Every structure is written in structure tokens, then in C-alpha cells.
Coordinates of C-alpha atoms and ligand atoms in Angstrom, one line a residue:
V29 CA -6.2 56.5 9.9
E30 CA -4.5 56.7 6.9
S31 CA -1.9 59.6 7.1
N32 CA 0.5 61.5 4.4
G33 CA 2.2 62.6 6.7
S34 CA 0.9 66.0 6.7
G35 CA -1.5 65.3 9.1
R36 CA -4.6 65.3 7.4
D37 CA -6.0 61.8 6.8
L38 CA -5.2 60.7 3.3
T39 CA -8.9 59.5 2.3
L40 CA -9.9 62.6 2.5
D41 CA -7.3 64.1 0.7
I42 CA -7.6 61.1 -2.2
L43 CA -11.5 62.1 -2.2
F44 CA -10.3 66.0 -2.6
E45 CA -8.0 65.7 -5.4
L46 CA -10.3 63.5 -7.0
E47 CA -13.0 66.0 -7.6
N48 CA -11.1 67.5 -9.8
N49 CA -8.5 65.5 -11.0
D50 CA -10.6 62.0 -12.3
P51 CA -9.0 59.9 -13.3
L52 CA -5.9 60.6 -10.9
Q53 CA -2.4 59.2 -11.0
S54 CA -1.0 58.1 -7.5
E55 CA 2.1 58.7 -7.8
I56 CA 1.7 62.2 -9.5
A57 CA -0.9 63.4 -7.5
F58 CA 0.8 62.3 -4.1
P59 CA 4.4 61.4 -4.9
S60 CA 5.7 61.5 -1.2
V61 CA 2.8 59.1 0.0
S62 CA 3.8 55.5 0.5
Q63 CA 2.5 52.5 -1.7
P64 CA 0.9 50.6 1.5
D65 CA -0.3 53.7 2.8
M66 CA -1.9 54.4 -0.8
Q67 CA -2.9 51.1 -0.9
A68 CA -4.8 51.5 3.0
A69 CA -6.4 54.2 1.5
L70 CA -7.6 53.1 -1.5
T71 CA -8.9 50.1 -0.2
R72 CA -11.2 52.0 2.3
L73 CA -12.8 53.9 0.4
A74 CA -13.1 51.4 -2.6
S75 CA -14.7 49.2 0.2
R76 CA -17.4 51.5 0.4
A77 CA -17.6 52.2 -3.5
M78 CA -16.3 55.4 -3.5
L79 CA -14.0 55.2 -6.0
E80 CA -12.2 52.6 -7.8
Y81 CA -8.7 51.9 -8.6
D82 CA -6.6 49.8 -10.9
P83 CA -3.2 49.0 -9.8
S84 CA -0.1 48.8 -12.7
E85 CA 3.7 48.1 -12.3
S86 CA 5.4 50.2 -13.3
E87 CA 9.4 51.1 -13.7
H88 CA 10.5 54.5 -11.5
V89 CA 14.1 55.3 -12.4
V90 CA 15.8 57.1 -9.6
L91 CA 19.5 58.7 -8.5
T92 CA 22.4 57.1 -7.4
G93 CA 24.4 58.6 -4.8
E94 CA 26.8 60.0 -7.5
G95 CA 23.9 60.8 -10.1
R96 CA 22.3 62.7 -6.8
Q97 CA 25.7 64.6 -6.0
I98 CA 26.2 65.4 -9.7
A99 CA 22.1 66.9 -10.1
D100 CA 23.1 69.5 -7.4
E101 CA 26.5 70.3 -8.4
G102 CA 27.4 70.1 -12.0
S103 CA 28.4 66.9 -13.7
H104 CA 32.5 65.9 -13.9
E105 CA 33.4 67.2 -16.8
Y106 CA 31.4 70.3 -16.0
K107 CA 33.3 71.1 -12.9
V108 CA 36.9 70.6 -14.6
W109 CA 35.9 73.0 -17.5
E110 CA 34.5 75.3 -14.8
A111 CA 37.9 75.1 -13.0
V112 CA 39.9 75.7 -16.2
K113 CA 37.3 78.7 -17.1
K114 CA 37.9 80.3 -13.8
S115 CA 41.6 80.1 -14.1
G116 CA 42.1 80.9 -17.9
R117 CA 45.0 78.0 -17.5
L118 CA 45.0 75.2 -15.2
S119 CA 48.5 73.5 -14.6
L120 CA 47.7 70.1 -15.1
K121 CA 49.7 69.1 -12.0
D122 CA 47.1 71.2 -10.2
P123 CA 45.9 69.4 -7.5
A124 CA 41.8 69.7 -8.8
L125 CA 42.8 68.2 -11.1
A126 CA 44.1 64.9 -9.0
T127 CA 40.8 63.2 -7.8
P128 CA 39.4 60.0 -9.6
S129 CA 35.9 62.2 -10.7
A130 CA 38.3 64.5 -11.7
K131 CA 40.3 62.6 -13.9
L132 CA 37.0 61.2 -15.3
G133 CA 35.6 64.6 -16.2
Q134 CA 39.0 65.9 -17.5
G135 CA 38.4 62.8 -20.5
N136 CA 34.7 63.6 -21.0
A137 CA 35.5 67.4 -21.3
F138 CA 38.6 66.7 -24.0
K139 CA 36.1 64.6 -25.7
L140 CA 33.4 67.0 -25.9
K141 CA 36.5 69.6 -27.1
W142 CA 35.3 71.7 -24.1
V143 CA 38.8 72.4 -22.5
Q144 CA 42.0 71.0 -24.3
K145 CA 45.7 71.0 -23.8
D146 CA 48.3 73.5 -24.1
G147 CA 51.8 72.8 -23.2
D148 CA 51.8 71.4 -19.3
S149 CA 48.4 73.1 -19.1
L150 CA 44.9 73.1 -19.9
V151 CA 42.6 76.1 -21.6
V152 CA 39.0 76.4 -22.7
C153 CA 38.6 75.4 -26.5
S154 CA 37.7 78.4 -28.6
G155 CA 34.2 79.0 -28.4
M156 CA 33.6 77.3 -25.2
D157 CA 33.2 79.8 -23.1
E158 CA 29.2 78.7 -22.5
V159 CA 28.9 74.6 -22.0
K160 CA 25.6 72.9 -21.5
D161 CA 25.7 70.4 -18.4
A162 CA 23.2 68.2 -20.1
T163 CA 24.0 65.0 -17.9
R164 CA 22.9 67.2 -15.2
E165 CA 20.3 68.5 -16.9
T166 CA 19.2 64.9 -17.9
L167 CA 19.6 63.9 -13.7
K168 CA 17.8 66.8 -12.9
Y169 CA 14.8 65.6 -15.0
V170 CA 14.9 62.2 -14.0
D171 CA 14.7 63.6 -10.1
E172 CA 11.7 65.6 -10.9
F173 CA 9.8 62.7 -13.1
H174 CA 11.5 59.7 -12.5
T175 CA 11.6 58.5 -15.6
M176 CA 13.9 58.3 -18.6
P177 CA 12.4 58.3 -22.1
D178 CA 15.2 57.6 -24.2
P179 CA 16.0 53.8 -23.3
K180 CA 19.6 53.6 -24.7
Q181 CA 20.2 56.5 -21.8
L182 CA 18.8 54.8 -19.8
K183 CA 20.7 51.4 -20.4
D184 CA 23.7 54.1 -20.0
Y185 CA 23.1 55.7 -17.1
V186 CA 22.7 53.0 -15.0
K187 CA 26.2 50.8 -16.3
R188 CA 27.4 54.4 -15.3
K189 CA 25.8 53.8 -12.1
L190 CA 24.5 57.6 -12.0
V191 CA 20.2 55.9 -11.8
S192 CA 19.0 52.8 -11.0
T193 CA 15.7 51.0 -11.4
Q194 CA 12.5 50.8 -8.8
K195 CA 9.6 48.8 -9.6
I196 CA 6.9 50.5 -8.0
I197 CA 2.9 49.7 -7.9
T198 CA 1.0 52.8 -8.7
Y199 CA -2.5 53.4 -9.0
Q200 CA -4.8 54.7 -11.5
V201 CA -8.0 56.2 -9.2
R202 CA -11.4 57.3 -10.7
K203 CA -14.7 58.1 -8.8
G204 CA -16.6 55.1 -8.3
P205 CA -20.6 54.6 -7.9
R206 CA -21.4 55.8 -5.3
W207 CA -18.0 58.9 -5.6
A208 CA -18.6 61.8 -2.6
K209 CA -16.9 63.8 -1.2
E210 CA -16.7 63.0 1.9
I211 CA -17.2 59.7 3.8
P212 CA -20.6 59.2 4.8
I213 CA -21.7 58.5 8.3
E214 CA -22.9 55.0 7.7
V215 CA -25.8 54.3 10.2
T216 CA -25.7 50.7 11.5
D217 CA -28.6 50.9 13.5
L218 CA -32.0 52.7 12.6
T219 CA -33.6 54.0 15.6
S220 CA -36.9 55.8 17.0
E221 CA -35.4 59.0 16.9
M222 CA -34.5 58.3 13.2
L223 CA -38.2 57.4 12.3
E224 CA -39.2 60.7 14.1
D225 CA -37.2 62.6 12.3
G226 CA -37.4 61.6 8.9
S227 CA -33.9 61.3 9.1
W228 CA -34.2 56.9 8.1
K229 CA -34.6 58.7 4.3
T230 CA -31.6 60.2 3.4
A231 CA -29.4 57.9 5.8
S232 CA -26.8 56.0 4.3
F233 CA -26.8 52.8 6.0
K234 CA -24.1 50.5 6.2
D235 CA -24.0 47.3 4.7
Y236 CA -24.6 43.6 6.2
N237 CA -21.4 42.4 5.7
F238 CA -22.5 38.5 5.4
N239 CA -18.6 37.5 4.4
A240 CA -17.4 39.1 8.4
L241 CA -16.5 36.0 10.7
G242 CA -18.0 36.0 14.1
A243 CA -16.4 37.5 17.0
Q244 CA -14.5 34.9 18.5
Q245 CA -16.5 32.8 21.2
N246 CA -14.5 32.4 24.4
S247 CA -16.3 29.3 25.2
G248 CA -15.4 26.8 27.2
A249 CA -14.2 23.3 24.8
L250 CA -14.4 19.7 25.9
H251 CA -11.0 18.1 26.7
P252 CA -10.6 15.3 24.3
L253 CA -10.1 12.6 27.4
N254 CA -13.2 14.3 28.8
K255 CA -14.5 13.4 25.3
V256 CA -13.4 9.8 25.0
R257 CA -14.1 8.9 28.6
E258 CA -18.1 10.1 27.6
E259 CA -18.1 7.6 25.1
F260 CA -16.6 5.2 27.8
R261 CA -19.1 6.1 29.7
K262 CA -21.6 5.6 27.1
I263 CA -20.6 2.0 26.5
F264 CA -20.5 0.7 29.9
F265 CA -24.2 2.5 31.0
N266 CA -25.4 0.7 27.6
W267 CA -24.5 -2.8 29.4
D268 CA -26.2 -2.1 32.5
F269 CA -23.1 -0.9 34.8
I270 CA -23.0 1.4 37.5
E271 CA -20.4 4.0 37.8
M272 CA -18.6 3.6 41.2
P273 CA -17.5 7.0 43.5
T274 CA -13.9 7.6 42.4
G275 CA -14.1 11.3 44.2
R276 CA -11.4 9.9 46.9
F277 CA -7.8 10.5 44.9
V278 CA -6.3 10.5 48.6
D279 CA -7.0 6.7 49.8
T280 CA -5.5 4.8 52.6
G281 CA -2.9 2.0 52.5
F282 CA -5.3 -0.5 53.2
W283 CA -7.6 -0.2 50.1
N284 CA -4.7 1.0 48.3
F285 CA -3.1 -2.4 49.1
D286 CA -3.5 -4.3 51.5
A287 CA -7.4 -5.1 51.1
L288 CA -5.5 -6.1 47.3
F289 CA -3.2 -8.8 48.8
V290 CA -0.3 -6.4 47.7
P291 CA 2.6 -7.2 50.8
Q292 CA 3.5 -4.4 52.8
Q293 CA 6.8 -4.6 51.6
H294 CA 5.9 -4.7 48.6
P295 CA 8.5 -2.6 46.2
A296 CA 5.3 -0.9 44.6
R297 CA 4.3 0.7 48.3
D298 CA 7.6 2.3 47.7
M299 CA 8.3 5.7 47.7
Q300 CA 9.5 5.1 44.5
D301 CA 6.2 3.9 42.9
T302 CA 3.5 5.4 45.5
F303 CA 3.0 9.6 46.7
Y304 CA 2.3 9.3 50.2
V305 CA 0.6 12.2 51.4
S306 CA 2.3 14.2 54.6
D307 CA -0.1 16.2 55.8
P308 CA -2.0 14.8 57.4
A309 CA -0.4 12.0 56.7
E310 CA -2.3 9.2 58.2
A311 CA -6.3 8.4 58.4
G312 CA -8.4 6.4 60.4
P313 CA -8.9 2.5 60.2
P314 CA -11.4 2.0 57.3
G315 CA -15.1 2.4 57.7
S316 CA -14.0 5.2 59.9
D317 CA -15.7 7.8 56.9
P318 CA -18.8 8.4 56.6
D319 CA -18.7 10.5 53.6
A320 CA -17.5 7.8 51.8
D321 CA -19.9 5.7 53.3
Q322 CA -22.5 8.1 52.0
A323 CA -21.6 7.4 48.5
L324 CA -21.4 4.0 48.8
N325 CA -25.1 3.7 49.4
T326 CA -26.0 6.1 47.3
M327 CA -24.3 3.9 44.7
E328 CA -25.7 0.6 46.2
A329 CA -29.3 2.5 46.5
Q330 CA -29.0 2.8 42.4
S331 CA -27.1 -0.5 41.8
Q332 CA -30.1 -2.7 43.7
L333 CA -32.7 0.3 41.5
F334 CA -31.1 -1.4 38.7
S335 CA -30.4 -4.6 39.3
T336 CA -33.7 -5.8 41.3
G337 CA -36.3 -3.0 39.4
E338 CA -37.0 -2.7 43.6
A339 CA -35.9 0.7 45.7
A340 CA -32.8 -0.4 47.8
A341 CA -33.3 -2.5 50.9
A342 CA -32.4 -1.5 54.1
I343 CA -28.5 -0.8 54.3
P344 CA -27.2 -3.2 57.1
K345 CA -24.1 -1.7 58.7
L346 CA -21.0 -2.3 57.4
D347 CA -19.0 -4.5 59.4
Y348 CA -15.4 -3.5 58.9
E349 CA -14.2 -4.6 61.4
Q350 CA -14.4 -8.3 60.6
Y351 CA -13.1 -7.9 57.4
Y352 CA -10.3 -6.0 58.8
K353 CA -9.2 -8.5 60.7
N354 CA -10.1 -11.2 57.6
V355 CA -7.8 -9.4 55.8
R356 CA -5.0 -9.4 58.3
A357 CA -4.9 -12.8 58.9
V358 CA -4.6 -13.6 55.6
H359 CA -1.5 -11.6 55.1
Q360 CA -0.2 -13.2 58.0
D361 CA -1.2 -16.2 59.2
G362 CA -2.9 -17.6 55.9
A363 CA -7.1 -17.9 55.9
F364 CA -10.1 -18.9 53.2
G365 CA -8.2 -21.1 51.5
S366 CA -5.1 -19.0 51.1
I367 CA -1.8 -20.0 53.2
G368 CA -0.8 -16.4 53.5
Y369 CA 2.6 -14.5 52.9
R370 CA 3.5 -15.8 57.0
Y371 CA 4.8 -11.7 57.8
P372 CA 3.9 -9.9 60.3
Y373 CA 1.2 -7.5 59.7
T374 CA 2.1 -3.6 60.5
D375 CA -1.4 -2.5 61.2
S376 CA -0.1 1.2 60.6
E377 CA 0.9 0.8 57.1
T378 CA -2.8 0.3 56.7
T379 CA -3.7 3.5 57.9
R380 CA -1.4 5.5 55.9
L381 CA -3.2 8.0 53.5
V382 CA -1.5 7.7 49.6
L383 CA -2.7 9.2 46.3
R384 CA -4.5 5.9 45.0
T385 CA -2.6 3.9 42.5
H386 CA -5.0 2.4 40.7
T387 CA -9.2 2.5 40.6
T388 CA -9.6 -0.8 42.2
A389 CA -9.0 0.9 45.2
V390 CA -12.3 1.7 45.1
S391 CA -13.7 -1.5 43.1
T392 CA -12.7 -3.3 46.5
Y393 CA -14.9 -0.7 48.6
C394 CA -17.7 -1.5 46.3
L395 CA -17.4 -5.8 46.6
H396 CA -17.5 -4.9 49.7
R397 CA -20.5 -2.5 50.1
L398 CA -22.1 -5.5 47.3
A399 CA -21.2 -8.0 50.3
A400 CA -24.0 -7.0 52.4
N401 CA -26.5 -7.4 49.8
P402 CA -24.9 -9.9 47.4
R403 CA -26.1 -10.2 44.4
P404 CA -24.7 -9.8 40.4
A405 CA -24.4 -6.5 39.6
R406 CA -21.1 -5.0 37.4
Y407 CA -19.6 -1.7 38.1
F408 CA -17.2 0.6 36.3
S409 CA -15.3 4.1 37.0
I410 CA -13.0 5.9 35.0
D411 CA -10.9 8.6 37.2
R412 CA -7.7 10.0 37.8
V413 CA -4.7 7.3 39.7
F414 CA -1.3 8.5 40.4
R415 CA 2.3 7.1 40.3
N416 CA 5.3 8.2 40.8
E417 CA 6.9 7.3 37.4
T418 CA 10.0 9.5 35.4
V419 CA 7.6 11.4 33.2
D420 CA 8.6 10.8 29.8
A421 CA 6.4 10.7 26.4
T422 CA 3.7 8.3 27.1
H423 CA 3.9 8.4 31.1
L424 CA 3.1 11.3 33.4
A425 CA 2.5 11.0 37.1
E426 CA -0.9 10.7 36.7
F427 CA -3.0 9.2 34.4
H428 CA -6.7 7.9 34.3
Q429 CA -7.9 4.4 34.9
I430 CA -10.8 2.6 33.1
E431 CA -12.0 -0.1 35.2
G432 CA -14.9 -2.8 35.1
V433 CA -15.7 -5.6 37.5
I434 CA -18.4 -7.6 36.9
A435 CA -19.8 -10.4 39.7
D436 CA -22.2 -13.2 39.0
Y437 CA -22.9 -16.6 40.1
G438 CA -20.8 -19.1 38.1
L439 CA -18.4 -16.5 36.0
T440 CA -15.9 -18.4 33.8
L441 CA -12.2 -16.8 32.4
G442 CA -13.2 -17.5 29.2
G443 CA -16.7 -15.5 30.1
L444 CA -14.2 -12.6 31.4
Q445 CA -12.0 -13.1 27.7
A446 CA -15.1 -13.1 25.5
F447 CA -16.5 -10.1 27.6
L448 CA -13.1 -8.3 26.8
G449 CA -14.0 -9.4 23.5
K450 CA -17.0 -7.6 23.0
F451 CA -15.5 -4.6 25.0
F452 CA -12.7 -4.0 22.8
L453 CA -14.6 -4.3 19.7
Q454 CA -16.5 -1.1 20.5
L455 CA -12.8 0.6 20.4
G456 CA -13.1 -1.5 16.6
I457 CA -10.0 -3.5 18.0
S458 CA -11.1 -7.0 17.3
N459 CA -8.4 -9.3 17.4
L460 CA -6.7 -10.1 20.9
R461 CA -4.4 -12.2 22.9
F462 CA -4.5 -13.1 26.1
K463 CA -0.9 -13.4 28.1
P464 CA -0.7 -15.2 31.5
A465 CA 0.3 -12.2 34.2
Y466 CA 0.1 -11.2 37.8
N467 CA -1.8 -9.4 40.1
P468 CA -2.0 -10.1 44.0
Y469 CA -5.2 -9.8 43.7
T470 CA -6.5 -11.8 40.6
E471 CA -5.7 -15.3 39.5
P472 CA -5.6 -16.2 37.1
S473 CA -4.6 -13.0 35.8
M474 CA -3.9 -11.4 32.1
E475 CA -2.5 -8.9 30.0
V476 CA -4.2 -7.9 27.0
F477 CA -3.4 -7.3 24.0
G478 CA -4.8 -5.6 20.7
F479 CA -3.7 -5.4 17.2
H480 CA -3.2 -2.6 16.0
E481 CA -3.7 -2.1 12.1
G482 CA -2.3 1.5 12.4
L483 CA 0.7 0.8 14.2
N484 CA 0.5 -2.5 12.6
K485 CA 1.8 -4.3 16.3
W486 CA 0.5 -6.0 18.9
V487 CA 0.4 -3.0 22.1
E488 CA -1.2 -3.8 25.4
I489 CA -4.3 -2.4 26.2
G490 CA -4.7 -3.9 29.4
N491 CA -5.0 -6.0 32.1
S492 CA -7.3 -8.3 33.9
G493 CA -8.5 -11.6 36.3
M494 CA -10.3 -13.1 38.2
F495 CA -10.8 -11.8 41.9
R496 CA -9.2 -13.9 44.0
P497 CA -11.5 -16.3 46.8
E498 CA -9.6 -14.8 49.9
M499 CA -10.3 -11.3 49.3
L500 CA -13.8 -12.4 48.4
L501 CA -14.8 -14.6 50.8
A502 CA -13.1 -12.2 53.2
M503 CA -15.3 -9.5 52.7
G504 CA -18.4 -11.8 53.0
L505 CA -19.2 -12.2 49.7
P506 CA -21.0 -16.1 49.1
E507 CA -18.6 -18.8 47.6
D508 CA -20.3 -19.5 44.5
L509 CA -20.2 -15.5 43.6
R510 CA -17.2 -15.1 41.3
V511 CA -16.0 -11.4 40.2
Y512 CA -13.7 -10.1 37.4
G513 CA -12.0 -7.2 36.8
F514 CA -9.7 -5.4 33.9
G515 CA -7.9 -1.9 34.5
L516 CA -7.0 -0.1 31.4
S517 CA -5.8 3.2 31.1
L518 CA -8.1 6.1 29.5
E519 CA -4.6 8.3 27.8
R520 CA -3.9 5.2 25.5
P521 CA -6.7 5.1 23.4
T522 CA -7.0 8.8 23.3
M523 CA -4.1 9.4 21.9
I524 CA -4.5 6.9 19.5
K525 CA -7.7 8.3 18.4
Y526 CA -6.3 12.2 18.4
A527 CA -2.9 10.9 17.0
V528 CA -1.0 12.3 19.5
S529 CA 2.0 11.0 20.0
N530 CA 3.5 12.5 23.2
I531 CA 1.5 12.5 26.3
R532 CA 2.4 15.5 27.3
E533 CA 0.5 17.5 24.5
L534 CA -2.6 15.6 25.8
L535 CA -2.1 16.4 29.3
G536 CA -0.6 19.1 31.9
H537 CA 0.8 22.5 31.1
K538 CA 2.2 21.8 28.0
V539 CA -1.0 21.1 26.7
D540 CA -2.0 23.8 23.7
L541 CA -4.9 25.2 24.3
S542 CA -5.8 25.4 20.8
F543 CA -6.1 21.9 20.4
I544 CA -8.2 21.4 23.4
E545 CA -10.4 24.1 21.7
S546 CA -10.4 22.6 17.7
N547 CA -10.1 19.1 17.9
A548 CA -13.1 17.4 16.3
A549 CA -16.4 15.9 18.3
V550 CA -14.7 12.4 19.1
R551 CA -15.7 9.4 17.4
L552 CA -14.6 5.9 18.8
D553 CA -14.0 4.6 14.7
K554 CA -16.1 1.3 14.3
D555 CA -13.7 0.2 11.4
Ligands
LIG91 N1 -5.4 -2.4 39.2 C1 -4.8 -3.2 37.6 C2 -3.9 -2.0 37.1 O1 -3.9 -1.0 37.6 C3 -6.4 -3.4 36.6 C4 -7.0 -4.7 37.2 C5 -8.4 -4.6 37.5 C6 -6.6 -5.9 36.8 C7 -9.4 -5.0 38.2 C8 -7.4 -6.2 37.4 C9 -8.5 -6.4 37.9 O2 -3.3 -2.4 36.0

């Protein structure tokens, strides 16, 4: 409610005034109402077409401090004349004449021939027993009407710093097409009561505002990472991949490291790179978690149905004990064609709990599950992994890995390259390069580089390789079944797609929620 300061609603005051004063001039009818208040009240009434108004910019003349003093007390020359008249004759040395304004007034009073010198005193000129203080009169007029009709005089007064000018917006206000003395009650809903008592006939209905923005819906929004993840899942599903059960962020050293032949003294196992869980610090040996087996069996049943078109064969009990022995043998003594690392294997390392550092831990138990029923299969996963890294613009202590695993007879490295070419083409990356790399679980291994058109340079986009025979044979997979795998981060393509240069804008506590809410549905551009 706009208030004019008297506590009454300004809109009502305007309507009341306009009744008999049409058109009215806002600054005259409401001199003490501020321009923003007036504007707000007029906007409100005009939106109901109760009145119309035109703003105009005009110049307002107002008194300065000195001008105000003169309007109240009289001009400097008047004060001098008054002092001389009162005393009959006033010594030039009188302290009343010593102030700067009195000196100014004295000069003016001479010019106006109000007073004159007589020896060393001032006396009133003859016939000047009454004088008219025109300056004061003019300033009083300005104070009342905020205008000065004579432009020359205005200029003079401004120069003398008695008045100044201000631009103000005033309004000419007229009755509008839906003029009324009071704001009518506007009805928003037609009720059964109104129909019954007939009041609908005279009621004033509020117009629909088709321009009003709808109320903000606090709906959920998908995170960009989730959207890009969905795109990748679709690509995998289109190619008959089965999703691996990645629900366990915490896994044992056995699956995360030992089964992948990361040596037990490997620096990656250090506290530096790996988050170890302290409570509980340890789990049982491989195969001791029935929930994990359950998840694997579900995936396996799905996968068999998919690859053979038949419901899964009876699920054999997995032999984790033999597998564990095989892995241990490869590390310590060499086996399955590998000469091994030949160091004393520590069993307690295998049961330590870690936040998994890669999803290849999951691929490993999926491949072990496959060994119970060996056949060509394609698995993928996209989920969280954790590395104890220094956090910066491109690294967080956790990220998402996209991982793919393909098992088939007679696979070759060229086949892996061809597959990766096809895969990255889906992301709009058509130009790949492979660089020999090292993973303890794949041989050969290749880093994958893609040419980024936007950045105009080669960027590392993934890691890949053919799983080593001693890894697959230790699981019980047949000799001629080969498996290749690859991994990449979900964050990197997402950052490129959404033009995010700092990963902390994408993930973590610094994420701006409005960015999450407003970003477009994802497109993996084909061009
Ligand atoms: N685990 C690898 C990584 O974290 C990716 C990878 C998966 C490499 C499978 C080869 C085979 O980078």
C-alpha cells in the first residue's frame, strides 16, 4: 500500500482528488508525495484502467540554504537598512556591519539608494522610510511555487547561489475508461454463491494476465553428469552391453589391486593415492559377501538371456578359493605363463578395505563370474571412483569412470582400436591416436588421444588394453577367449559439452544450483 505519509492509502487519495479535479497535476495536488510513491500508485490504478497519466519532466526551482534564510529573515540589504533605520544613524564601525553578509548588504543598500554615508555613519536616504524587499518576495514565491518565470532573474539567482534547479518528473492525471471513485473489489473466481444470489451480474472480474510468469516450480533437475551418463548408457545399450553392478564404492584390496596384479608394494596403493577405510578396516576374503554374489548373478542372468536368448543356466557356485590361490601364485611365484613378481605375498593386504580407485575392480569380478559360464560378452559401467589427489581445477578426489569390457574369441588389438574409433565417433571425436602405455593388468596397453577441434590440440581421452592371459586364465576363462577393456572419465566429456573449465563448478560444494537447473538437455554433438 502506498502511503502519502498521512497514513491513508495514496491510491484512494488520488481517486478522491480526481473526482472533481480532472485532469490533475500531481505535484500541485500532492506536493509532499515523493515521485516514486506517486509513480507506484499511478501504475497500480492505471493497470486497472481507472485512470491514465502522462509523465513530464520539468525543472523545479528550490531554495539553497542562504536562499531559505533570506526568505525567512529578509535580504542582507534589508537587514542593513532595518538596522540603520532603527538606530537613526549607525556608525560604520558598528559590529553589526562587520559580517561578510552585512558588507554585501551595505553595498546593495547603497546601490538601491536605501542608505547613504553621512560622515562616519550610515543614515536612511530621504523618502526611504519604507522599502520593498524584492529579493525576499521573489524567494518566498519560489518556495511556494518552485518556479521562477523570468529566466534572466533565475540565472541571476542561481549565480548568487540563492536558488538551484532540479529535474523532477510530474504527472498529468486523467480519469480512465474504468474510472471509479473506489478501487472495486475484483473477483477472481466465479462461485456457486455468486450464481445463486445473482451477484455475478454486477461483479467486477479480474482479467486474466496472460503475460504473468508462472510461479517458480521447484522441480528437480538432472545434473549434467547424469545427463551425459545417460547418453553413454544409451550408446552401450544400443551395442548390446550389459551394465555391471557398481553399487559398492568400498571394495577390498584383492579386487581393486591384487586380482589386477598391482604389486603389493606399488606406490598407487600408498596412502598417497588410495583412501583406505578405517572403520571397518577389513573385510572377509573374496567370495565372502553374499550380496555381491547376488548382484553378480542378477547381471549374469540378464547377460545370458541377452547373449543366448535363453534363461540363465543353473548358476554354479563360484570357486573363489582356487581363484585366490591362482592370483597369489602369479604374484609370488609366477603362473599361467607369467614369471610373477617373486615377492612374498601378504594375505592381509587383500582384505583391506579401500574406496575403489577404478571400476576395473568391478570388471574383474564380472569377468570372474563370466568364467563360470564362458562365452562372448560385453559389459560396461559408469560410476564413481576415488583417488587421493590434490584437488585443483581439473582434479577432484572423486570422479566417475566409464568402463567397457568386451570378451570374445579371437579378439585382436586392431579390433580394440576399431571399437574405440567407433565409440568415440559417437562423441563427435573422429580422429584418434594410440600411445603405448602400461597397466599391470593389460598387455598391450594404450592411452587414447583424441583431436579436440575446439581446443585445436590432442587431448588424452582414455586408457585401454587387452587383459593379460595370467589374469584371465587365473579366473578359469578358456585360453582362446580374449578380453579387452577401456576406461575414461565421465567428467572430461561433460566439461567439454557444458563448457565448464573448473571441475569444482560441476561437482562438489561449490556447484551453483542454478547452473544445474538451467542447463540444456544434453546433446553429444555429432559434428
Ligand atoms: N582402469 C583403467 C584406468 O583407471 C582403465 C582401463 C580399464 C584400462 C580397462 C584398461 C582396461 O584408467
